[in-house]
Structure formats: C-alpha cells, structure tokens
Coordinates of C-alpha atoms in Angstrom, one line a residue:
Chain A
X1 CA -14.5 -32.1 -0.6
X2 CA -14.8 -28.5 0.5
X3 CA -12.6 -26.0 -1.0
X4 CA -9.4 -25.3 1.0
X5 CA -6.6 -23.3 -0.6
X6 CA -4.2 -20.5 0.0
X7 CA -3.5 -17.5 -2.3
X8 CA -0.2 -15.7 -1.7
X9 CA -0.8 -12.0 -2.0
X10 CA 2.7 -11.0 -0.8
X11 CA 5.8 -13.0 0.3
X12 CA 8.5 -10.3 0.5
X13 CA 9.9 -8.9 3.8
X14 CA 10.2 -5.5 5.3
X15 CA 11.6 -3.8 2.1
X16 CA 9.2 -4.3 -0.7
X17 CA 10.7 -4.9 -4.2
X18 CA 9.3 -4.9 -7.7
X19 CA 9.3 -8.8 -7.3
X20 CA 7.6 -9.2 -3.9
X21 CA 4.9 -7.4 -1.9
X22 CA 4.9 -7.4 1.9
X23 CA 3.2 -10.3 3.7
X24 CA -0.4 -11.3 3.1
X25 CA -2.3 -14.3 2.1
X26 CA -5.8 -15.6 1.8
X27 CA -7.0 -18.9 3.2
X28 CA -10.1 -20.0 1.4
X29 CA -12.0 -22.6 3.4
X30 CA -15.3 -23.5 1.9
X31 CA -15.7 -20.2 0.1
X32 CA -15.0 -18.1 3.3
X33 CA -11.8 -16.0 3.0
X34 CA -9.5 -15.7 6.0
X35 CA -6.7 -13.2 5.6
X36 CA -3.4 -13.7 7.3
X37 CA -1.4 -10.5 7.6
X38 CA -2.0 -7.4 5.6
X39 CA 1.1 -5.6 4.4
X40 CA 0.9 -2.4 2.3
X41 CA -0.8 -3.0 -1.0
X42 CA -2.8 -6.0 0.0
X43 CA -6.1 -4.6 -1.3
X44 CA -4.3 -3.9 -4.6
X45 CA -3.1 -7.5 -4.8
X46 CA -6.6 -8.7 -4.1
X47 CA -7.8 -6.7 -7.1
X48 CA -5.0 -8.0 -9.2
X49 CA -5.7 -11.6 -8.4
X50 CA -9.5 -11.1 -8.5
X51 CA -10.0 -12.2 -4.9
X52 CA -13.6 -11.8 -3.8
X53 CA -13.4 -9.1 -1.1
X54 CA -17.1 -9.6 -0.3
X55 CA -16.2 -13.0 1.1
X56 CA -13.6 -11.8 3.6
X57 CA -14.6 -13.4 6.9
X58 CA -11.9 -12.3 9.3
X59 CA -8.2 -11.2 9.5
X60 CA -5.4 -12.8 11.4
X61 CA -2.3 -10.6 12.2
X62 CA 0.8 -12.5 13.3
X63 CA 2.6 -9.4 14.7
X64 CA 2.7 -5.7 14.6
X65 CA 5.6 -5.0 12.3
X66 CA 4.7 -2.6 9.5
X67 CA 5.2 -5.1 6.6
X68 CA 2.4 -7.2 8.2
X69 CA -0.2 -4.4 9.0
X70 CA 0.3 -1.3 6.8
X71 CA -2.3 -2.5 4.4
X72 CA -5.1 -2.6 7.0
X73 CA -6.1 1.1 6.8
X74 CA -6.7 1.0 3.0
X75 CA -8.4 -2.4 3.2
X76 CA -10.8 -1.3 5.9
X77 CA -11.6 1.9 4.1
X78 CA -12.3 0.1 0.9
X79 CA -14.6 -2.4 2.8
X80 CA -16.4 0.7 4.1
X81 CA -16.7 2.3 0.7
X82 CA -18.0 -1.0 -0.7
X83 CA -20.7 -0.9 1.9
X84 CA -19.8 -3.9 4.1
X85 CA -22.2 -4.1 7.1
X86 CA -21.2 -7.4 8.8
X87 CA -18.9 -7.2 11.8
X88 CA -15.2 -7.9 11.0
X89 CA -13.1 -9.7 13.6
X90 CA -9.4 -9.0 13.5
X91 CA -7.2 -11.5 15.5
X92 CA -4.0 -9.8 16.6
X93 CA -1.9 -8.3 19.4
X94 CA -3.9 -6.1 21.8
X95 CA -1.8 -3.1 20.8
X96 CA -3.4 -3.2 17.4
X97 CA -6.4 -1.5 19.0
X98 CA -4.5 1.8 19.0
X99 CA -4.0 1.5 15.2
X100 CA -7.7 0.7 14.7
X101 CA -8.8 3.5 17.0
X102 CA -6.9 6.0 15.1
X103 CA -8.5 4.8 11.9
X104 CA -12.0 5.0 13.4
X105 CA -11.3 8.4 14.8
X106 CA -10.4 9.6 11.3
X107 CA -13.0 7.7 9.4
X108 CA -15.2 5.9 11.9
X109 CA -18.3 8.0 11.6
X110 CA -18.7 6.6 8.1
X111 CA -17.8 2.9 8.9
X112 CA -20.9 0.9 8.3
X113 CA -19.5 -2.2 10.1
X114 CA -18.0 -2.9 13.4
X115 CA -14.4 -3.9 13.9
X116 CA -13.8 -6.3 16.7
X117 CA -10.3 -6.9 17.9
X118 CA -9.8 -10.4 19.3
X119 CA -6.6 -10.0 21.3
X120 CA -4.2 -12.9 21.0
X121 CA -2.1 -14.4 23.8
X122 CA 1.4 -14.4 22.3
X123 CA 2.8 -16.7 25.0
X124 CA 0.4 -19.7 24.9
X125 CA -1.3 -22.0 22.4
X126 CA -5.0 -21.1 22.0
X127 CA -8.0 -22.1 19.9
X128 CA -9.0 -18.6 18.7
X129 CA -11.8 -19.4 16.3
X130 CA -14.1 -22.3 15.9
X131 CA -17.3 -23.1 13.9
X132 CA -18.9 -26.4 13.0
X133 CA -16.5 -27.3 10.2
X134 CA -13.1 -25.8 11.2
X135 CA -11.0 -24.2 13.9
X136 CA -8.0 -21.9 14.1
X137 CA -5.2 -22.1 16.6
X138 CA -2.6 -19.6 17.5
X139 CA 0.8 -20.5 19.1
X140 CA 3.9 -18.6 20.0
X141 CA 6.7 -18.0 17.4
X142 CA 10.1 -16.5 18.3
X143 CA 10.6 -13.1 16.8
X144 CA 11.8 -9.7 18.0
X145 CA 8.4 -8.8 19.2
X146 CA 5.4 -10.9 20.3
X147 CA 4.4 -13.0 17.3
X148 CA 1.9 -15.8 16.7
X149 CA 1.7 -18.6 14.2
X150 CA -1.6 -19.9 13.0
X151 CA -3.0 -23.3 12.3
X152 CA -6.2 -23.6 10.2
X153 CA -7.7 -27.0 10.6
X154 CA -10.8 -28.8 9.3
X155 CA -12.9 -30.7 11.7
X156 CA -13.6 -34.4 10.9
X157 CA -16.4 -34.3 8.3
X158 CA -19.5 -36.5 8.4
X159 CA -19.2 -40.0 7.0
X160 CA -20.5 -40.5 3.4
X161 CA -23.7 -42.5 2.8
X162 CA -23.4 -45.6 0.5
X163 CA -26.7 -45.0 -1.4
X164 CA -27.2 -48.6 -2.5
X165 CA -27.0 -50.0 1.0
X166 CA -29.5 -47.4 2.3
X167 CA -31.9 -48.4 -0.5
X168 CA -31.2 -52.1 0.2
X169 CA -32.1 -51.8 3.8
X170 CA -35.0 -49.4 3.0
X171 CA -33.7 -46.9 5.7
X172 CA -36.0 -43.9 6.1
X173 CA -34.6 -40.5 5.2
X174 CA -35.0 -39.2 8.8
X175 CA -32.4 -41.7 10.0
X176 CA -29.7 -40.5 7.6
X177 CA -28.2 -37.7 9.7
X178 CA -27.5 -40.0 12.6
X179 CA -26.0 -42.5 10.3
X180 CA -23.7 -39.8 8.7
X181 CA -22.7 -39.0 12.3
X182 CA -21.5 -42.6 12.7
X183 CA -24.4 -44.4 14.4
X184 CA -25.5 -47.9 13.5
X185 CA -29.0 -48.6 12.2
X186 CA -31.5 -50.9 13.9
X187 CA -34.2 -52.4 11.7
X188 CA -37.8 -52.9 12.7
X189 CA -37.0 -56.6 13.7
X190 CA -34.1 -55.5 15.9
X191 CA -31.2 -56.4 13.5
X192 CA -28.2 -54.0 13.9
X193 CA -26.7 -52.9 10.7
X194 CA -23.1 -51.7 11.5
X195 CA -22.4 -48.1 10.4
X196 CA -19.3 -49.2 8.4
X197 CA -21.5 -51.2 6.1
X198 CA -23.7 -48.1 5.4
X199 CA -21.1 -45.4 5.1
X200 CA -17.5 -44.8 4.1
X201 CA -15.3 -42.4 6.1
X202 CA -15.0 -38.7 5.5
X203 CA -11.8 -37.5 3.9
X204 CA -9.2 -36.9 6.7
X205 CA -9.3 -33.3 8.0
X206 CA -6.7 -31.0 6.4
X207 CA -4.4 -28.6 8.2
X208 CA -2.6 -25.5 7.1
X209 CA 0.1 -23.9 9.3
X210 CA 1.5 -20.4 8.9
X211 CA 4.8 -19.5 10.7
X212 CA 6.1 -16.0 9.9
X213 CA 8.1 -14.2 11.2
X214 CA 10.2 -16.4 13.4
X215 CA 13.7 -17.6 14.2
X216 CA 14.4 -21.3 14.0
X217 CA 12.1 -22.5 16.8
X218 CA 11.5 -26.3 17.2
X219 CA 9.0 -25.5 20.1
X220 CA 6.3 -25.0 17.3
X221 CA 6.5 -28.6 16.1
X222 CA 3.7 -30.0 18.3
X223 CA 1.3 -27.4 16.9
X224 CA 2.0 -27.9 13.2
X225 CA 2.7 -31.7 13.2
X226 CA 1.4 -33.5 10.2
X227 CA 0.1 -30.4 8.5
X228 CA -0.8 -30.8 4.8
X229 CA 1.0 -27.5 4.1
X230 CA 3.4 -25.5 6.2
X231 CA 4.2 -21.9 5.1
X232 CA 7.4 -21.1 7.0
X233 CA 9.4 -17.9 6.6
X234 CA 12.8 -18.3 5.0
X235 CA 14.1 -14.7 4.9
X236 CA 17.7 -15.7 4.3
X237 CA 20.1 -18.2 2.6
X238 CA 22.6 -20.1 4.7
X239 CA 25.3 -17.5 4.0
X240 CA 23.3 -15.1 6.1
X241 CA 22.8 -17.4 9.1
X242 CA 24.3 -14.9 11.5
X243 CA 22.0 -12.1 10.2
X244 CA 19.1 -14.5 10.6
X245 CA 19.9 -15.2 14.2
X246 CA 20.4 -11.5 14.9
X247 CA 17.1 -10.5 13.4
X248 CA 15.1 -13.5 14.7
X249 CA 14.4 -14.8 11.2
X250 CA 15.0 -18.2 9.6
X251 CA 17.2 -19.5 6.8
X252 CA 15.6 -21.7 4.1
X253 CA 17.5 -24.7 5.6
X254 CA 16.1 -24.0 9.0
X255 CA 12.5 -23.8 7.6
X256 CA 13.1 -27.2 6.0
X257 CA 14.4 -28.7 9.3
X258 CA 11.2 -27.7 10.9
X259 CA 9.1 -29.1 8.1
X260 CA 10.9 -32.4 8.3
X261 CA 10.7 -32.7 12.1
X262 CA 7.0 -31.8 12.0
X263 CA 6.4 -34.4 9.3
X264 CA 4.3 -32.0 7.1
X265 CA 3.3 -33.0 3.6
X266 CA 4.5 -29.9 1.8
X267 CA 6.6 -26.8 2.8
X268 CA 6.1 -23.4 1.1
X269 CA 8.8 -20.9 1.9
X270 CA 8.4 -17.1 1.8
X271 CA 9.1 -13.8 3.5
X272 CA 12.2 -13.4 1.2
X273 CA 14.8 -10.7 2.0
X274 CA 14.9 -8.0 -0.7
X275 CA 18.5 -8.9 -1.3
X276 CA 17.6 -11.9 -3.4
X277 CA 16.6 -11.4 -7.0
X278 CA 16.9 -15.1 -7.6
X279 CA 15.5 -17.6 -5.1
X280 CA 17.0 -20.8 -6.6
X281 CA 19.6 -20.9 -3.8
X282 CA 17.0 -20.8 -1.1
X283 CA 14.9 -23.4 -2.7
X284 CA 18.0 -25.7 -3.2
X285 CA 19.1 -25.3 0.4
X286 CA 15.6 -26.2 1.7
X287 CA 15.2 -29.2 -0.7
X288 CA 18.4 -30.8 0.5
X289 CA 16.6 -31.2 3.8
X290 CA 13.0 -31.4 2.8
X291 CA 12.4 -32.3 -0.9
X292 CA 8.7 -31.3 -1.0
X293 CA 9.4 -27.6 -0.8
X294 CA 8.0 -24.8 -3.0
X295 CA 8.8 -21.1 -3.3
X296 CA 5.9 -18.8 -2.5
X297 CA 5.1 -16.3 -5.2
X298 CA 2.6 -13.5 -5.6
X299 CA -0.6 -14.9 -7.1
X300 CA 0.3 -18.6 -6.4
X301 CA -2.5 -20.7 -5.2
X302 CA -1.7 -23.7 -3.1
X303 CA -4.4 -26.4 -2.8
X304 CA -4.6 -28.6 0.2
Chain B
X1 CA 17.8 24.7 -17.7
X2 CA 17.3 23.0 -14.4
X3 CA 15.3 19.8 -14.4
X4 CA 11.6 20.3 -13.6
X5 CA 9.3 17.4 -14.2
X6 CA 6.4 15.5 -12.6
X7 CA 6.1 11.7 -12.3
X8 CA 2.6 10.3 -11.7
X9 CA 2.8 7.5 -9.2
X10 CA -1.0 7.2 -8.7
X11 CA -4.0 9.0 -10.3
X12 CA -6.9 6.9 -9.2
X13 CA -9.4 7.9 -6.5
X14 CA -10.6 6.3 -3.2
X15 CA -11.2 2.8 -4.6
X16 CA -7.9 1.5 -6.2
X17 CA -8.3 -0.6 -9.3
X18 CA -5.9 -2.7 -11.3
X19 CA -5.5 0.3 -13.6
X20 CA -4.9 3.1 -11.1
X21 CA -3.2 3.5 -7.8
X22 CA -4.4 6.1 -5.2
X23 CA -2.9 9.6 -5.4
X24 CA 0.8 10.4 -5.4
X25 CA 3.3 12.1 -7.6
X26 CA 6.9 13.3 -7.5
X27 CA 7.9 16.8 -8.5
X28 CA 11.6 16.8 -9.5
X29 CA 13.1 20.3 -9.3
X30 CA 16.8 20.3 -10.0
X31 CA 17.2 16.7 -8.8
X32 CA 15.4 17.2 -5.5
X33 CA 12.2 15.1 -5.2
X34 CA 9.1 16.7 -3.7
X35 CA 6.3 14.2 -3.1
X36 CA 2.7 15.3 -3.3
X37 CA 0.2 13.0 -1.5
X38 CA 1.1 9.4 -0.6
X39 CA -1.7 6.9 -1.2
X40 CA -1.3 3.2 -0.4
X41 CA 1.4 1.6 -2.5
X42 CA 3.3 4.8 -3.2
X43 CA 6.7 3.3 -2.2
X44 CA 5.9 0.3 -4.4
X45 CA 5.3 2.6 -7.3
X46 CA 8.6 4.4 -6.6
X47 CA 10.3 1.0 -6.9
X48 CA 8.5 0.2 -10.1
X49 CA 9.3 3.5 -11.8
X50 CA 12.9 3.6 -10.4
X51 CA 12.4 6.8 -8.5
X52 CA 15.4 7.7 -6.4
X53 CA 14.1 7.4 -2.8
X54 CA 17.4 8.9 -1.5
X55 CA 16.5 12.2 -3.2
X56 CA 13.2 12.6 -1.4
X57 CA 13.3 16.1 0.0
X58 CA 9.9 16.6 1.6
X59 CA 6.3 15.5 1.3
X60 CA 3.2 17.7 0.7
X61 CA -0.2 16.2 1.8
X62 CA -3.3 17.9 0.3
X63 CA -5.8 16.5 2.8
X64 CA -6.3 13.7 5.2
X65 CA -8.4 11.3 3.2
X66 CA -7.0 7.7 3.2
X67 CA -6.3 7.6 -0.5
X68 CA -3.9 10.5 -0.1
X69 CA -2.0 9.3 3.1
X70 CA -2.2 5.5 3.6
X71 CA 1.2 5.1 1.9
X72 CA 3.0 7.2 4.5
X73 CA 3.6 4.5 7.2
X74 CA 5.3 2.2 4.7
X75 CA 7.3 4.9 3.0
X76 CA 8.6 6.3 6.3
X77 CA 9.5 2.8 7.6
X78 CA 11.3 2.1 4.4
X79 CA 13.3 5.4 4.7
X80 CA 14.2 4.2 8.2
X81 CA 15.3 0.8 7.0
X82 CA 17.4 2.4 4.3
X83 CA 19.1 4.5 6.9
X84 CA 17.9 8.0 6.1
X85 CA 19.3 10.5 8.7
X86 CA 18.3 13.9 7.3
X87 CA 15.2 15.5 8.8
X88 CA 12.0 15.0 6.7
X89 CA 9.5 17.8 6.6
X90 CA 5.9 16.9 5.9
X91 CA 3.5 19.7 4.9
X92 CA 0.0 18.8 5.8
X93 CA -3.0 19.4 8.1
X94 CA -2.1 19.6 11.8
X95 CA -4.2 16.5 12.5
X96 CA -1.6 14.5 10.6
X97 CA 0.5 14.7 13.7
X98 CA -1.7 12.0 15.3
X99 CA -1.0 9.6 12.5
X100 CA 2.8 10.4 12.7
X101 CA 2.8 10.0 16.5
X102 CA 1.2 6.6 16.3
X103 CA 3.9 5.5 13.8
X104 CA 6.6 6.9 16.0
X105 CA 5.2 5.2 19.0
X106 CA 5.2 1.9 17.2
X107 CA 8.5 2.2 15.5
X108 CA 10.0 5.5 16.6
X109 CA 12.8 4.1 18.7
X110 CA 14.4 2.9 15.5
X111 CA 13.7 6.0 13.3
X112 CA 17.2 7.4 12.5
X113 CA 15.7 10.7 11.2
X114 CA 13.3 13.3 12.5
X115 CA 9.9 14.0 11.0
X116 CA 8.8 17.6 11.2
X117 CA 5.2 18.3 10.5
X118 CA 4.7 21.8 9.0
X119 CA 1.0 22.5 9.6
X120 CA -0.8 24.1 6.7
X121 CA -3.4 26.8 7.0
X122 CA -6.2 25.4 4.9
X123 CA -8.1 28.7 4.7
X124 CA -5.5 31.1 3.4
X125 CA -2.8 31.3 0.7
X126 CA 0.7 30.9 2.1
X127 CA 4.2 30.5 1.0
X128 CA 5.1 27.3 2.8
X129 CA 8.6 26.5 1.5
X130 CA 11.3 28.7 -0.1
X131 CA 14.9 28.3 -1.0
X132 CA 17.2 30.3 -3.3
X133 CA 15.8 28.8 -6.5
X134 CA 12.2 27.9 -5.8
X135 CA 9.1 28.4 -3.6
X136 CA 6.0 26.4 -2.8
X137 CA 2.6 28.0 -2.1
X138 CA -0.4 26.4 -0.6
X139 CA -4.0 27.7 -1.2
X140 CA -7.5 26.5 -0.2
X141 CA -9.4 24.0 -2.4
X142 CA -13.1 23.2 -1.8
X143 CA -13.5 19.6 -0.7
X144 CA -15.4 17.8 2.0
X145 CA -12.6 18.4 4.5
X146 CA -9.9 21.0 4.7
X147 CA -7.8 20.6 1.6
X148 CA -4.9 22.5 0.1
X149 CA -3.7 22.9 -3.5
X150 CA 0.0 23.5 -4.1
X151 CA 2.0 25.6 -6.5
X152 CA 5.7 24.8 -7.2
X153 CA 7.4 27.8 -8.8
X154 CA 10.9 28.5 -9.9
X155 CA 12.4 31.9 -8.9
X156 CA 13.7 34.1 -11.7
X157 CA 17.1 32.6 -12.5
X158 CA 20.3 34.6 -13.0
X159 CA 21.0 36.2 -16.3
X160 CA 23.3 34.4 -18.7
X161 CA 26.7 35.9 -19.4
X162 CA 27.6 36.5 -23.1
X163 CA 31.1 35.2 -23.0
X164 CA 32.5 37.2 -26.0
X165 CA 31.4 40.5 -24.5
X166 CA 33.0 39.7 -21.2
X167 CA 36.2 38.9 -23.0
X168 CA 35.9 42.0 -25.2
X169 CA 35.6 44.4 -22.2
X170 CA 38.2 42.3 -20.3
X171 CA 35.9 42.2 -17.3
X172 CA 37.5 40.5 -14.3
X173 CA 36.1 37.2 -13.0
X174 CA 35.1 38.7 -9.6
X175 CA 32.6 41.0 -11.3
X176 CA 30.6 38.2 -13.0
X177 CA 28.3 37.4 -10.1
X178 CA 27.0 41.0 -9.9
X179 CA 26.6 41.1 -13.7
X180 CA 24.6 37.8 -13.6
X181 CA 22.4 39.4 -11.0
X182 CA 21.7 42.2 -13.4
X183 CA 24.1 45.0 -12.6
X184 CA 25.9 47.1 -15.2
X185 CA 29.7 47.1 -15.4
X186 CA 31.8 50.3 -15.0
X187 CA 35.2 50.2 -16.7
X188 CA 38.3 51.7 -15.2
X189 CA 37.8 54.9 -17.2
X190 CA 34.2 55.3 -15.9
X191 CA 32.4 54.0 -19.0
X192 CA 29.1 52.3 -18.1
X193 CA 28.4 49.0 -20.0
X194 CA 24.7 48.3 -19.8
X195 CA 23.9 44.9 -18.4
X196 CA 21.7 44.0 -21.3
X197 CA 24.8 44.2 -23.6
X198 CA 26.7 41.7 -21.4
X199 CA 23.9 39.2 -20.7
X200 CA 20.7 37.7 -22.0
X201 CA 17.8 37.0 -19.7
X202 CA 17.2 33.7 -17.8
X203 CA 14.5 31.4 -19.0
X204 CA 11.1 32.5 -17.6
X205 CA 10.4 30.8 -14.3
X206 CA 8.2 27.8 -14.6
X207 CA 5.2 26.9 -12.4
X208 CA 3.4 23.7 -11.6
X209 CA 0.0 23.7 -9.9
X210 CA -1.7 20.7 -8.2
X211 CA -5.4 20.9 -7.4
X212 CA -6.8 17.6 -6.0
X213 CA -9.3 17.0 -4.4
X214 CA -11.7 19.8 -5.1
X215 CA -15.1 20.8 -6.4
X216 CA -15.2 23.3 -9.3
X217 CA -13.8 26.3 -7.5
X218 CA -12.8 29.4 -9.5
X219 CA -11.4 31.1 -6.4
X220 CA -8.2 29.1 -7.0
X221 CA -7.5 30.9 -10.3
X222 CA -5.4 33.8 -9.0
X223 CA -3.0 31.2 -7.4
X224 CA -2.5 29.0 -10.5
X225 CA -2.7 31.7 -13.3
X226 CA -0.3 31.1 -16.2
X227 CA 1.0 27.9 -14.8
X228 CA 3.0 25.8 -17.3
X229 CA 1.2 22.7 -16.1
X230 CA -2.0 22.3 -14.0
X231 CA -2.8 18.9 -12.6
X232 CA -6.5 19.2 -11.7
X233 CA -8.7 16.4 -10.5
X234 CA -11.4 15.1 -12.9
X235 CA -13.0 12.4 -10.9
X236 CA -16.2 12.2 -13.0
X237 CA -17.6 12.6 -16.5
X238 CA -20.3 15.1 -17.2
X239 CA -23.0 12.4 -16.7
X240 CA -22.1 12.3 -13.0
X241 CA -22.2 16.0 -12.5
X242 CA -24.7 15.7 -9.6
X243 CA -22.5 13.1 -7.9
X244 CA -19.5 15.4 -8.4
X245 CA -21.2 18.3 -6.7
X246 CA -22.4 16.0 -3.9
X247 CA -18.9 14.6 -3.1
X248 CA -17.1 17.9 -3.8
X249 CA -15.2 16.6 -6.8
X250 CA -14.9 18.0 -10.3
X251 CA -15.9 16.7 -13.8
X252 CA -13.4 16.8 -16.6
X253 CA -15.2 19.7 -18.2
X254 CA -15.0 21.7 -15.0
X255 CA -11.3 21.0 -14.7
X256 CA -10.9 22.3 -18.2
X257 CA -12.9 25.4 -17.4
X258 CA -10.5 26.2 -14.6
X259 CA -7.5 25.6 -16.9
X260 CA -8.9 27.9 -19.5
X261 CA -9.8 30.7 -17.1
X262 CA -6.4 30.4 -15.5
X263 CA -4.7 30.6 -18.8
X264 CA -2.4 27.6 -18.1
X265 CA -0.3 26.1 -20.8
X266 CA -1.2 22.5 -20.2
X267 CA -3.8 20.6 -18.2
X268 CA -3.3 17.1 -16.9
X269 CA -6.4 15.5 -15.4
X270 CA -6.4 12.7 -12.8
X271 CA -8.0 11.3 -9.7
X272 CA -10.3 9.2 -11.9
X273 CA -13.3 7.4 -10.4
X274 CA -12.9 3.6 -10.3
X275 CA -16.1 3.4 -12.4
X276 CA -14.2 4.3 -15.6
X277 CA -12.2 1.6 -17.4
X278 CA -11.9 3.8 -20.4
X279 CA -11.0 7.5 -20.0
X280 CA -11.6 8.7 -23.5
X281 CA -14.9 10.3 -22.6
X282 CA -13.3 12.4 -19.8
X283 CA -10.5 13.5 -22.1
X284 CA -13.0 14.4 -24.9
X285 CA -15.1 16.4 -22.5
X286 CA -12.1 18.3 -21.2
X287 CA -10.6 19.0 -24.7
X288 CA -13.8 20.6 -26.0
X289 CA -13.1 23.3 -23.5
X290 CA -9.3 23.2 -23.2
X291 CA -7.5 21.4 -26.1
X292 CA -4.1 21.1 -24.4
X293 CA -5.3 18.4 -22.0
X294 CA -3.7 15.1 -21.2
X295 CA -4.8 12.2 -19.1
X296 CA -2.6 11.3 -16.2
X297 CA -1.3 7.7 -16.0
X298 CA 0.9 5.8 -13.6
X299 CA 4.5 6.2 -14.7
X300 CA 3.8 9.2 -16.9
X301 CA 6.5 11.9 -16.7
X302 CA 5.4 15.5 -17.6
X303 CA 8.2 17.9 -18.3
X304 CA 7.7 21.6 -17.8

C-alpha cells in the first residue's frame, strides 16, 4: 500500500505559545509532500521533525489569516537558497498573489523556481488537483473570511494479480496490465477466465479531510463523508461556545458532531486556543460524542 | 545602575537550523525593550525565553534580507491581538514601508496601534533615537544591500549625592537636583562648597554595538570604539574566507580584528552559517586575535 500519512507541524491558533505553533501540516502521499497551511515557523518545524523539504510538491492555503500564511516568506526563501528549480504551485485565495508579488519584488531576481498561484473558488466545491493516483478537492468552510477545506483522496488502485493463477493459465506478460485494470482473460481456445479469479481487489481508496478554520458547519458533510481521518478545528471548549460562534470557530464537541454525522473513521482535533495549557477537557468533550478522537500535537504522525 | 542587557533570540544566518534561529535580539535598557532584527520565529523565541512583549518599545531593522525581517508580520499581528495601543516605531530602510503596507492592507483595519517607519540613511552616521537617558546611533555596514549597524549608548548619568555631606552642610532638598547635575553649593554666608565634595561621579555610560550583516569593514571602528559589548557577525570560519568576501560576510577572525582595533571590552560573535554544527573552531579563531570573545546562543543574556 502506498504511503499516506499526515505530520502535524503546528496545531495552535492565532497566538502561538510555547506548546503549539501556528497551523501547518504535511500530507505524505506516496512520498510526495503536500503542505496544508504555513504559519510562522513552519520551515523550522520541518527541520525539527526532519521533513524532507526536497519532496515538497505543492502548498494548500485554507485562508489568508496570518497564522496560516506567515511562514510562507521564509519557506520560499529557503527553497530558493537550497536551489529548488521545479515550479511550485500554491493553492489559495487569489489575494495571496499580492503577498507572493511582494516577496518576488524583494527577492525574485534570485528565485530559481516559478511560483504559480492556483486561485481557489471559496464558494463552491472543486477538484483542484488530480494525477493518476490521487485528487484534491476544495470546499467552502464558514469562517470570518473566505476559507476552504481540503479533501485528499486516493483513486481506486489497480487490482492485484494472483500469481499462481496467472502461471496456471500461462497468461503472457503483456496481458497483465489489462488484467490489473479489471479485464477478463480469453484463452487461445476462446475460454473466458473471469477477472475475479485472476486478481483480488485493490485496497479501498483512502481519504483525508482538513477543516480549519470554521464555525460548526454541517454543509461540509457531503464532502468529507466516510473519510479515514478528519482534522477539524476545535479552538474552544464548550464553556466558550459564545466566543466560538462570535469568532466563527468550533468547539471540540461541535467538531465531534461533524465527525459523527460524516461517519469518518477517526477525528483529529487541533487549532487550539492559546488559553488552554491542558487539552484533556477538549478531548473529553469530543469523545463523548465521537470516541475515535485524538488531539493533534506538533510532530505527531497520523497514518491512514 | 540601570538594567542594560542583551538577550539573543536568534543568531543563525539565512538557513535556519535546529540549533539556531534567524537573527533577532532584545536590548533591555532600564526595562524598556528594543528589538534588533526580527527573523522568522522571533515571537516564538520571545515566548520561549519569557520576554515581556508588553515592554517592547521599538524595533531596529539592520537590512531587508528575509532572515532579518520575516518575523515582523507575526510579531505585529500578535501585538495587535494582545491589544497594544501605543505607537510602535520601526527603524529601517525606507523600502520596509511596502512590507508594512501590505500587512496593514491585509489586517490593518484591526490594528489598534500605529506603526511609524523611521527611515534610516544607510550611507551616513546618524543619531536615530534619543531620550533623557540614552541614544541610538546608526552607521553604514558593508553588505550586499544597504545595511546599518546600531550603537545603543547610555547618556552620562547624574552624579550621586553623598548623603552625610548634604546633612553636614544642611543643604535644603530643593537644591539637590542642581547638585546632582554637577553644580556647586553656595551657603547662606557665601561659602562655595565644591560639587566634588558633595557627590561622586555616575558610573561611566555603557555602550552596546550591533554589526550584522557585514563584510570586514574597518570604517565602522570610529562608531563602535570602546563599546562594552560588540556583537559582530562571524558567519564563516577562516577556511571559507573567499566565500565570506563573495557574500559580504565576515569570518570569526575578522570580527575579532574589528573588536581589537575598536578596543571594545567584549566581543560576541553570531550569525553563524548553517554549515557549522560545532562552533569551537570559530571561537578559537576569534580568541587568537581577541581573547574576550563569546559565542552567541539562543537564550543567552549578556549583561553590560
């Protein structure tokens, strides 16, 4: 099975603390790294957790609040100093272009790679990236400014060959790719060998959903349904419900309500307010509603 | 004696490492904090070392390379979130205004304080800040782009009253301020009591010089002469002398040559290249020329 895991680089909120860095995480799908959000200090966290910066494929920015983007200038400069030449695509709100332009005006003459901004539509679901093995969706969240959630999903893999059957029927090598793709095999005498007797199915495609920052917003459920892992913000405990509503953030319980309604396998909560030194209360409040909940933490790796 | 010390927040160079953060330090003069440079992660370092962000008086930016300014957006946003209302002056190259404008355009409607950029003249010595007890000078360094060094200097303090003499001559309280300022006292019968028999001198004013980034540049010596502490960049060891020249940085030996020629009391070297895991060699090379040398390190406090 291809590698598919998430490394949390930062799961704090706007005010960083000694416990939590601002938002950033790395999605590793088959040894390509996809970064989601890039708060201040993200490149330092990558060093700390020995993330392979050379494998950075692209960057997905949920929204243009400082705690999700202020690490971009340093990260891009470092990529430049390290001699990256391959284009870098950043998926984010169109206004991010101003931020990138300023950087390029300061440093651009030395940038050995091109930065392409792929502007997101913050009001509609879209497939924003696709290759032969995976696709990435964006969909609207409900925050103070235009904000997107992301879904990283594997495509259905090829079926696995049952070697002994292939040998038994003496099937030539050049037929294997069509058999992996699901076709039956027809022998020289016209006998049809059903594909299901030559192969077993690929592992079911896995899905990772990222929803931060957002108020409680059940409209996202169709996009994240049945995800293997849902990362959902849980800035506040239930005592701060009024504050959560006012600032368009979620409580831990609300995150868990979404996880349960969307029938995900695992919930990871993050984007913790700096007011909490201990997160037990948030975890407890979420687990009452959705037992398969974990707290995010810097350096934590979540395997799908 | 008033408090006067330096806290190193970052003493790495352009590529941050797990050992060193990019440039930033805090000068505490009489419980006011003056920040010099503000690389990425500076606000996180302030949290780590429990620096009192509420005491931040002003910020001095040596030059507009990313490793000296990419912490500004996060720091300014945090000051905003914490409710700062007092004006904040940033001393730096005039082009810094573009960077500040972009921030204000993104977030400015919520900024509860005003940011004043005091543009520096990178080609001439200037006194850029002055109050009743101290002054700050800027002077040209020699780097790839316009860069300023800074000198923080106390003004001569008031003379200290010798209490027994004041009592002996029955000098009224309202005369004390002129006596502290150095005046003689004339008794009712016209006798002149020399000031030196009523007071002893204030401690000699202390001076702190910051020179980073710069090539070896003896032209700075008149500005930093006799400083109590000189922080001078020492990006490279002597084996990388050619690279130092090419990039307008200094070797540790060159930093020490400047310290010796300027007759400073103590040299602190920093802005270390990410290629060095061990800094013993740099320290050794500097100490051959100038024995009172120390390595900077994150969290180190240097008292003057």
